[in-house]
Amino acid sequence: MSIEIDNGKLVELLKNLVKIDSVNPSLVPGAAGEAEIAEYMREWMVAHGLKTELVDVEPGRTNIVGVLQGTGGGKSLMLNGHIDTVGADYMTIDPFDPKVEDGRLYGRGSFDMKGGLVSSMAAVKGIVDSGEELSGDVVIAGVCDEEFASIGTEHLMKDLRVDAAIIGEPTDFNIQVAHKGFAWIDVITHGFAAHGSAYKVGVDAIAKMGHVLIGLEALQSILLEEEHPLVGPGSVHASIIGGGRELSTYPDMCKLEIERRLIPGETREDVETEMQQLLRSLSEGDPKFKADYKITFYRDSMEISPKEEICKLLEEETTKTMGMAPRFVGAAGWMDTQIIYEKGIPAVAYGPSGDGAHAAVEWVDLESVYKGAQVQAEVIRRFCV
């Protein structure tokens, strides 16, 4: 007999989470942050018999972790979801007044990713309501700051160890087993400041950066030659540039901020080599070219095998519930799955359907949230034995 999911309670829970402003203050200075939504989830977890812990990762930046404890000896599974959202002041609907129309629930965070989080919570409620005892623990983690620097999952994984993890990011019921990584890189070209008329003395750092930009275009062409079957090719682009002091002065410095997206198999060392070779080649051809670089932030890519047990269970239970097999997919964007994966834990993204992540109108398909809960409940029951 399958685990029953209370759809009315599921919709009520999702509405209540969307009503709570949890905009990330690292993205929008002065925004609400995650403390209120974490406390709401803590109360919900306590009411359903979970052992809970609220953790302030930074002031006002809160994780909530609940554990449905097993009888012992079984495998443990984490259901992870971020509780922060991006900003909402540009939305054309009321972001914190959830409305249901034609089977869709509208509001900020409904799709990214409170809908997926509610699927996980409803699945655990279904297990609790059934009275069925599990051997292994089920962990629900509501984490802060995924939309910026992922300090929530980083802090969580300092000590937590589980046998597998599902992050409820929206995937339209496909099983995401791979995603790209990224590096943020600062490049600074150095010129020599001089009067604007002193062309024999001044060295234009901005003009020198032009050669770097041409080099990046060439690098992009090279990267397109290698394509990963799930996530496509790597990429590099210039994001932000600035330099110079005043119109009548040769600029002595120009700064370029670059983003490099990495496919599974590429490493930080590859990025270091690319930048070193690029700047060295430019300096060899121009004795006045002087530049340095620094990787300011880095996240690895990830890829796990579809043969992992958590993948096979999700595939089987999705096929039963939906009547068709899910696809194993990759994503161009980065997710918290990588932080969990680097601890040696199989981690996948799996969640509902909808649209409007970070957009002016955001919605999640309610039937997909419900069916996602059904799938996760059966996966929990089969995995935590």
Tab-separated table of C-alpha atoms in Angstrom:
chain	number	residue	atom	x	y	z
A	1	MET	CA	0.000	0.000	0.000
A	2	SER	CA	1.376	3.408	-0.967
A	3	ILE	CA	1.944	6.222	1.485
A	4	GLU	CA	-0.972	8.692	1.479
A	5	ILE	CA	-0.287	12.403	1.002
A	6	ASP	CA	-2.750	14.960	2.369
A	7	ASN	CA	-3.078	17.295	-0.611
A	8	GLY	CA	-5.086	19.913	1.284
A	9	LYS	CA	-2.417	20.200	3.970
A	10	LEU	CA	0.258	20.279	1.272
A	11	VAL	CA	-1.305	23.293	-0.461
A	12	GLU	CA	-1.858	25.048	2.874
A	13	LEU	CA	1.791	24.487	3.833
A	14	LEU	CA	3.046	25.844	0.520
A	15	LYS	CA	0.871	28.928	0.819
A	16	ASN	CA	2.189	29.577	4.310
A	17	LEU	CA	5.813	29.285	3.190
A	18	VAL	CA	5.289	31.591	0.207
A	19	LYS	CA	3.617	34.175	2.474
A	20	ILE	CA	6.849	34.466	4.459
A	21	ASP	CA	9.264	36.994	2.992
A	22	SER	CA	12.638	35.215	2.913
A	23	VAL	CA	14.492	37.363	0.386
A	24	ASN	CA	18.236	36.904	0.659
A	25	PRO	CA	19.861	40.006	2.243
A	26	SER	CA	23.142	39.291	0.473
A	27	LEU	CA	21.268	40.000	-2.767
A	28	VAL	CA	18.983	42.765	-1.490
A	29	PRO	CA	20.543	44.761	1.385
A	30	GLY	CA	18.190	44.951	4.346
A	31	ALA	CA	15.977	42.097	3.130
A	32	ALA	CA	14.219	39.790	5.567
A	33	GLY	CA	16.478	36.751	5.388
A	34	GLU	CA	15.631	33.247	6.529
A	35	ALA	CA	15.031	33.487	10.286
A	36	GLU	CA	11.211	33.696	10.143
A	37	ILE	CA	10.722	30.880	7.657
A	38	ALA	CA	13.202	28.694	9.548
A	39	GLU	CA	11.231	29.175	12.760
A	40	TYR	CA	7.970	28.333	10.983
A	41	MET	CA	9.526	25.124	9.673
A	42	ARG	CA	10.894	24.297	13.108
A	43	GLU	CA	7.395	24.490	14.605
A	44	TRP	CA	6.053	22.306	11.778
A	45	MET	CA	8.790	19.733	12.337
A	46	VAL	CA	8.227	19.601	16.084
A	47	ALA	CA	4.496	19.097	15.511
A	48	HIS	CA	5.313	16.066	13.354
A	49	GLY	CA	7.701	14.453	15.798
A	50	LEU	CA	11.039	15.436	14.282
A	51	LYS	CA	14.092	16.251	16.348
A	52	THR	CA	14.994	19.810	15.337
A	53	GLU	CA	17.890	22.240	15.430
A	54	LEU	CA	17.957	25.901	14.441
A	55	VAL	CA	21.432	27.097	13.495
A	56	ASP	CA	22.433	30.710	12.908
A	57	VAL	CA	25.111	30.372	10.261
A	58	GLU	CA	25.539	34.130	10.416
A	59	PRO	CA	23.381	36.691	12.256
A	60	GLY	CA	19.898	36.425	10.767
A	61	ARG	CA	20.992	33.704	8.341
A	62	THR	CA	19.432	30.538	9.668
A	63	ASN	CA	19.393	26.836	8.822
A	64	ILE	CA	16.672	24.542	10.124
A	65	VAL	CA	17.368	20.823	10.358
A	66	GLY	CA	14.849	18.186	11.367
A	67	VAL	CA	15.453	14.478	11.808
A	68	LEU	CA	12.844	11.731	11.680
A	69	GLN	CA	14.792	9.179	13.631
A	70	GLY	CA	14.795	5.555	12.544
A	71	THR	CA	15.016	2.505	14.751
A	72	GLY	CA	18.669	2.026	13.844
A	73	GLY	CA	20.834	0.196	11.345
A	74	GLY	CA	19.257	1.586	8.180
A	75	LYS	CA	20.496	3.989	5.536
A	76	SER	CA	19.933	7.711	6.048
A	77	LEU	CA	18.513	10.111	3.471
A	78	MET	CA	18.604	13.914	3.423
A	79	LEU	CA	15.928	16.033	1.746
A	80	ASN	CA	17.521	19.441	1.250
A	81	GLY	CA	15.955	22.690	0.113
A	82	HIS	CA	16.950	26.342	0.232
A	83	ILE	CA	14.612	28.664	2.069
A	84	ASP	CA	15.924	31.954	0.698
A	85	THR	CA	14.610	33.646	-2.427
A	86	VAL	CA	15.835	36.329	-4.791
A	87	GLY	CA	14.374	39.813	-4.673
A	88	ALA	CA	10.722	40.525	-5.418
A	89	ASP	CA	10.320	44.282	-5.858
A	90	TYR	CA	10.120	43.976	-9.660
A	91	MET	CA	7.403	41.311	-9.649
A	92	THR	CA	4.125	42.084	-11.424
A	93	ILE	CA	2.131	39.980	-8.940
A	94	ASP	CA	2.021	40.286	-5.164
A	95	PRO	CA	5.059	38.160	-4.249
A	96	PHE	CA	3.911	37.179	-0.767
A	97	ASP	CA	0.178	36.745	-1.328
A	98	PRO	CA	-0.042	33.304	-2.955
A	99	LYS	CA	-2.856	32.869	-5.437
A	100	VAL	CA	-4.082	29.601	-6.972
A	101	GLU	CA	-5.362	29.693	-10.550
A	102	ASP	CA	-5.769	26.784	-12.970
A	103	GLY	CA	-3.774	24.437	-10.783
A	104	ARG	CA	-0.880	26.849	-10.388
A	105	LEU	CA	0.251	28.556	-7.198
A	106	TYR	CA	1.766	31.992	-7.829
A	107	GLY	CA	4.242	33.833	-5.608
A	108	ARG	CA	7.919	34.467	-5.025
A	109	GLY	CA	9.735	31.246	-4.233
A	110	SER	CA	6.831	29.012	-5.227
A	111	PHE	CA	8.898	27.455	-8.026
A	112	ASP	CA	12.408	28.206	-6.751
A	113	MET	CA	12.142	26.325	-4.522
A	114	LYS	CA	9.470	26.233	-1.840
A	115	GLY	CA	7.348	23.899	-3.974
A	116	GLY	CA	10.064	21.256	-3.975
A	117	LEU	CA	10.683	21.778	-0.274
A	118	VAL	CA	6.985	21.225	0.437
A	119	SER	CA	7.075	17.981	-1.589
A	120	SER	CA	9.786	16.759	0.770
A	121	MET	CA	7.983	17.931	3.902
A	122	ALA	CA	4.679	16.381	2.781
A	123	ALA	CA	6.463	13.107	2.006
A	124	VAL	CA	7.839	12.965	5.533
A	125	LYS	CA	4.411	13.865	6.944
A	126	GLY	CA	2.985	10.968	4.944
A	127	ILE	CA	5.516	8.583	6.493
A	128	VAL	CA	4.743	9.890	9.979
A	129	ASP	CA	0.967	9.662	9.451
A	130	SER	CA	1.266	6.092	8.179
A	131	GLY	CA	2.826	4.947	11.448
A	132	GLU	CA	5.426	3.020	9.482
A	133	GLU	CA	8.780	2.669	11.226
A	134	LEU	CA	11.962	3.177	9.268
A	135	SER	CA	15.344	1.748	10.155
A	136	GLY	CA	17.301	4.746	8.856
A	137	ASP	CA	17.012	8.455	9.612
A	138	VAL	CA	15.343	10.989	7.330
A	139	VAL	CA	16.823	14.482	7.491
A	140	ILE	CA	14.974	17.580	6.266
A	141	ALA	CA	17.325	20.543	5.872
A	142	GLY	CA	16.055	24.035	5.091
A	143	VAL	CA	19.191	25.974	4.240
A	144	CYS	CA	19.967	29.653	3.884
A	145	ASP	CA	21.801	31.599	1.198
A	146	GLU	CA	21.716	29.204	-1.756
A	147	GLU	CA	20.883	32.108	-4.038
A	148	PHE	CA	24.174	33.835	-3.187
A	149	ALA	CA	27.116	31.886	-1.699
A	150	SER	CA	25.494	28.739	-0.233
A	151	ILE	CA	26.804	29.321	3.262
A	152	GLY	CA	23.844	27.274	4.559
A	153	THR	CA	24.673	23.957	2.926
A	154	GLU	CA	28.401	24.541	3.410
A	155	HIS	CA	27.834	24.900	7.159
A	156	LEU	CA	25.425	21.964	7.238
A	157	MET	CA	27.888	19.603	5.593
A	158	LYS	CA	30.742	20.337	7.988
A	159	ASP	CA	29.427	17.618	10.294
A	160	LEU	CA	26.402	15.943	8.696
A	161	ARG	CA	26.833	12.578	7.022
A	162	VAL	CA	24.039	10.738	5.227
A	163	ASP	CA	23.945	7.950	2.665
A	164	ALA	CA	22.250	9.972	-0.080
A	165	ALA	CA	20.522	13.299	-0.663
A	166	ILE	CA	17.727	14.765	-2.765
A	167	ILE	CA	17.568	18.516	-3.337
A	168	GLY	CA	14.053	19.516	-4.327
A	169	GLU	CA	15.016	22.029	-7.008
A	170	PRO	CA	12.488	22.096	-9.870
A	171	THR	CA	13.449	19.573	-12.547
A	172	ASP	CA	10.049	18.704	-14.054
A	173	PHE	CA	10.424	15.224	-12.518
A	174	ASN	CA	13.683	14.530	-14.300
A	175	ILE	CA	16.649	13.377	-12.243
A	176	GLN	CA	19.501	15.858	-12.384
A	177	VAL	CA	22.797	14.017	-11.958
A	178	ALA	CA	25.250	16.619	-13.279
A	179	HIS	CA	25.813	20.348	-13.402
A	180	LYS	CA	28.471	22.861	-14.328
A	181	GLY	CA	30.878	24.537	-11.965
A	182	PHE	CA	32.164	28.095	-12.201
A	183	ALA	CA	35.103	30.348	-11.421
A	184	TRP	CA	35.018	34.107	-10.933
A	185	ILE	CA	38.266	35.689	-11.991
A	186	ASP	CA	39.646	39.234	-11.680
A	187	VAL	CA	42.171	40.304	-14.310
A	188	ILE	CA	44.037	43.587	-13.835
A	189	THR	CA	46.117	45.181	-16.565
A	190	HIS	CA	48.718	47.696	-15.437
A	191	GLY	CA	49.547	50.805	-17.431
A	192	PHE	CA	51.484	53.952	-16.620
A	193	ALA	CA	49.690	57.154	-15.693
A	194	ALA	CA	50.746	60.220	-17.628
A	195	HIS	CA	49.328	63.408	-19.084
A	196	GLY	CA	46.987	62.734	-21.962
A	197	SER	CA	49.402	64.416	-24.367
A	198	ALA	CA	52.410	62.365	-23.244
A	199	TYR	CA	51.913	59.468	-25.607
A	200	LYS	CA	55.571	58.464	-25.409
A	201	VAL	CA	55.296	58.053	-21.613
A	202	GLY	CA	51.779	56.879	-20.869
A	203	VAL	CA	50.751	53.246	-21.136
A	204	ASP	CA	47.022	52.683	-21.626
A	205	ALA	CA	45.863	49.878	-19.310
A	206	ILE	CA	42.387	49.891	-20.883
A	207	ALA	CA	43.764	49.360	-24.371
A	208	LYS	CA	45.928	46.527	-23.026
A	209	MET	CA	42.796	44.910	-21.618
A	210	GLY	CA	41.422	44.848	-25.148
A	211	HIS	CA	43.987	42.163	-25.965
A	212	VAL	CA	42.736	40.126	-23.007
A	213	LEU	CA	39.181	40.375	-24.322
A	214	ILE	CA	40.279	39.141	-27.750
A	215	GLY	CA	42.071	36.260	-26.015
A	216	LEU	CA	38.898	35.353	-24.155
A	217	GLU	CA	36.986	35.195	-27.437
A	218	ALA	CA	39.588	32.777	-28.749
A	219	LEU	CA	39.375	30.699	-25.572
A	220	GLN	CA	35.581	30.515	-25.915
A	221	SER	CA	35.974	29.062	-29.404
A	222	ILE	CA	38.282	26.385	-28.025
A	223	LEU	CA	35.898	25.527	-25.187
A	224	LEU	CA	33.059	24.956	-27.643
A	225	GLU	CA	34.994	22.080	-29.175
A	226	GLU	CA	34.410	19.835	-26.119
A	227	GLU	CA	30.797	19.149	-25.201
A	228	HIS	CA	29.600	17.179	-22.191
A	229	PRO	CA	26.574	14.975	-23.069
A	230	LEU	CA	24.418	16.347	-20.240
A	231	VAL	CA	25.537	19.935	-19.683
A	232	GLY	CA	27.037	21.022	-23.004
A	233	PRO	CA	30.365	22.855	-23.417
A	234	GLY	CA	32.268	25.039	-21.009
A	235	SER	CA	32.207	28.791	-21.497
A	236	VAL	CA	33.903	32.033	-20.539
A	237	HIS	CA	32.646	35.592	-20.688
A	238	ALA	CA	33.603	39.083	-19.624
A	239	SER	CA	31.143	40.296	-16.990
A	240	ILE	CA	32.239	43.669	-15.607
A	241	ILE	CA	34.987	46.063	-16.680
A	242	GLY	CA	36.275	49.347	-15.328
A	243	GLY	CA	39.343	51.528	-15.311
A	244	GLY	CA	40.825	54.955	-15.824
A	245	ARG	CA	40.901	58.073	-13.688
A	246	GLU	CA	40.029	61.075	-15.859
A	247	LEU	CA	39.787	62.030	-19.506
A	248	SER	CA	43.187	63.702	-19.741
A	249	THR	CA	45.185	60.960	-18.034
A	250	TYR	CA	46.487	57.676	-19.383
A	251	PRO	CA	44.808	54.923	-17.319
A	252	ASP	CA	47.270	53.074	-15.108
A	253	MET	CA	44.856	50.255	-14.271
A	254	CYS	CA	41.931	48.382	-15.775
A	255	LYS	CA	39.998	45.628	-14.031
A	256	LEU	CA	38.005	42.935	-15.787
A	257	GLU	CA	35.757	40.475	-13.957
A	258	ILE	CA	35.302	37.172	-15.775
A	259	GLU	CA	33.085	34.147	-15.287
A	260	ARG	CA	34.290	30.759	-16.496
A	261	ARG	CA	31.748	27.889	-16.501
A	262	LEU	CA	33.269	24.409	-16.125
A	263	ILE	CA	31.930	21.066	-17.308
A	264	PRO	CA	32.423	17.843	-15.320
A	265	GLY	CA	36.058	16.807	-15.644
A	266	GLU	CA	37.414	20.353	-15.745
A	267	THR	CA	39.203	21.627	-12.651
A	268	ARG	CA	40.455	24.766	-10.968
A	269	GLU	CA	43.917	23.830	-12.241
A	270	ASP	CA	42.575	23.983	-15.810
A	271	VAL	CA	41.364	27.536	-15.201
A	272	GLU	CA	44.728	28.514	-13.697
A	273	THR	CA	46.535	27.106	-16.729
A	274	GLU	CA	44.245	28.922	-19.176
A	275	MET	CA	44.769	32.284	-17.515
A	276	GLN	CA	48.520	31.840	-17.142
A	277	GLN	CA	48.914	30.869	-20.797
A	278	LEU	CA	46.734	33.744	-21.991
A	279	LEU	CA	48.573	36.448	-20.046
A	280	ARG	CA	51.987	34.954	-20.824
A	281	SER	CA	51.278	34.903	-24.560
A	282	LEU	CA	50.233	38.554	-24.480
A	283	SER	CA	53.284	39.677	-22.522
A	284	GLU	CA	55.614	37.777	-24.864
A	285	GLY	CA	54.261	39.720	-27.823
A	286	ASP	CA	54.212	43.113	-26.088
A	287	PRO	CA	56.916	44.180	-23.588
A	288	LYS	CA	54.588	46.896	-22.233
A	289	PHE	CA	51.820	44.399	-21.434
A	290	LYS	CA	51.646	43.770	-17.690
A	291	ALA	CA	48.757	41.947	-16.066
A	292	ASP	CA	47.871	39.623	-13.232
A	293	TYR	CA	44.811	37.634	-12.266
A	294	LYS	CA	43.141	36.118	-9.218
A	295	ILE	CA	40.400	33.501	-8.866
A	296	THR	CA	38.086	35.201	-6.380
A	297	PHE	CA	35.461	32.448	-6.054
A	298	TYR	CA	35.294	28.877	-7.243
A	299	ARG	CA	32.748	26.056	-7.313
A	300	ASP	CA	33.377	22.626	-8.790
A	301	SER	CA	31.139	20.879	-11.273
A	302	MET	CA	29.642	17.499	-10.383
A	303	GLU	CA	28.359	14.301	-11.959
A	304	ILE	CA	27.123	11.083	-10.373
A	305	SER	CA	26.213	7.782	-11.969
A	306	PRO	CA	22.549	7.085	-12.815
A	307	LYS	CA	23.263	3.629	-11.401
A	308	GLU	CA	23.413	4.976	-7.829
A	309	GLU	CA	20.670	3.491	-5.672
A	310	ILE	CA	18.992	6.854	-5.058
A	311	CYS	CA	18.810	7.399	-8.842
A	312	LYS	CA	17.326	3.987	-9.517
A	313	LEU	CA	14.688	4.398	-6.796
A	314	LEU	CA	13.666	7.826	-8.085
A	315	GLU	CA	13.480	6.440	-11.616
A	316	GLU	CA	11.301	3.494	-10.578
A	317	GLU	CA	8.931	5.456	-8.345
A	318	THR	CA	8.562	8.309	-10.850
A	319	THR	CA	7.706	5.812	-13.562
A	320	LYS	CA	5.031	4.264	-11.326
A	321	THR	CA	3.524	7.609	-10.350
A	322	MET	CA	3.750	9.422	-13.689
A	323	GLY	CA	3.315	6.487	-16.032
A	324	MET	CA	6.516	7.379	-17.860
A	325	ALA	CA	10.214	7.150	-17.072
A	326	PRO	CA	12.101	10.321	-16.138
A	327	ARG	CA	15.224	11.426	-17.985
A	328	PHE	CA	18.644	11.732	-16.402
A	329	VAL	CA	19.650	15.328	-17.058
A	330	GLY	CA	22.282	17.923	-16.365
A	331	ALA	CA	22.080	21.653	-15.697
A	332	ALA	CA	24.111	24.610	-16.865
A	333	GLY	CA	23.708	26.316	-13.496
A	334	TRP	CA	25.392	25.391	-10.238
A	335	MET	CA	23.509	23.880	-7.267
A	336	ASP	CA	24.125	22.864	-3.666
A	337	THR	CA	24.278	19.228	-4.795
A	338	GLN	CA	28.000	19.752	-5.441
A	339	ILE	CA	28.723	20.650	-1.805
A	340	ILE	CA	27.055	17.423	-0.695
A	341	TYR	CA	28.647	15.377	-3.487
A	342	GLU	CA	32.178	16.498	-2.576
A	343	LYS	CA	31.696	14.782	0.801
A	344	GLY	CA	31.294	11.472	-1.045
A	345	ILE	CA	27.487	11.467	-0.810
A	346	PRO	CA	25.349	10.716	-3.900
A	347	ALA	CA	23.192	13.802	-4.384
A	348	VAL	CA	20.614	14.607	-7.045
A	349	ALA	CA	18.188	17.400	-7.797
A	350	TYR	CA	14.587	16.307	-8.256
A	351	GLY	CA	11.508	18.448	-8.039
A	352	PRO	CA	8.267	19.821	-9.489
A	353	SER	CA	7.211	21.696	-12.615
A	354	GLY	CA	6.510	25.373	-13.058
A	355	ASP	CA	8.166	28.529	-14.318
A	356	GLY	CA	9.413	31.980	-13.385
A	357	ALA	CA	12.526	31.434	-11.285
A	358	HIS	CA	13.891	34.936	-10.552
A	359	ALA	CA	11.242	36.372	-12.891
A	360	ALA	CA	8.453	38.932	-12.604
A	361	VAL	CA	5.831	36.153	-12.465
A	362	GLU	CA	6.622	32.877	-10.696
A	363	TRP	CA	4.446	29.805	-10.303
A	364	VAL	CA	4.559	26.112	-9.485
A	365	ASP	CA	2.253	23.373	-10.718
A	366	LEU	CA	0.402	22.072	-7.644
A	367	GLU	CA	-0.217	18.597	-9.024
A	368	SER	CA	3.519	18.223	-9.568
A	369	VAL	CA	4.207	19.213	-5.948
A	370	TYR	CA	1.715	16.551	-4.830
A	371	LYS	CA	3.084	13.848	-7.107
A	372	GLY	CA	6.620	14.771	-6.106
A	373	ALA	CA	5.634	14.126	-2.499
A	374	GLN	CA	4.210	10.717	-3.455
A	375	VAL	CA	7.431	9.770	-5.211
A	376	GLN	CA	9.655	10.941	-2.370
A	377	ALA	CA	7.583	9.149	0.248
A	378	GLU	CA	8.029	5.831	-1.545
A	379	VAL	CA	11.733	6.490	-2.082
A	380	ILE	CA	12.138	7.221	1.634
A	381	ARG	CA	10.349	4.011	2.551
A	382	ARG	CA	12.516	1.910	0.239
A	383	PHE	CA	15.855	3.640	0.903
A	384	CYS	CA	15.791	4.030	4.692
A	385	VAL	CA	15.789	0.287	5.452
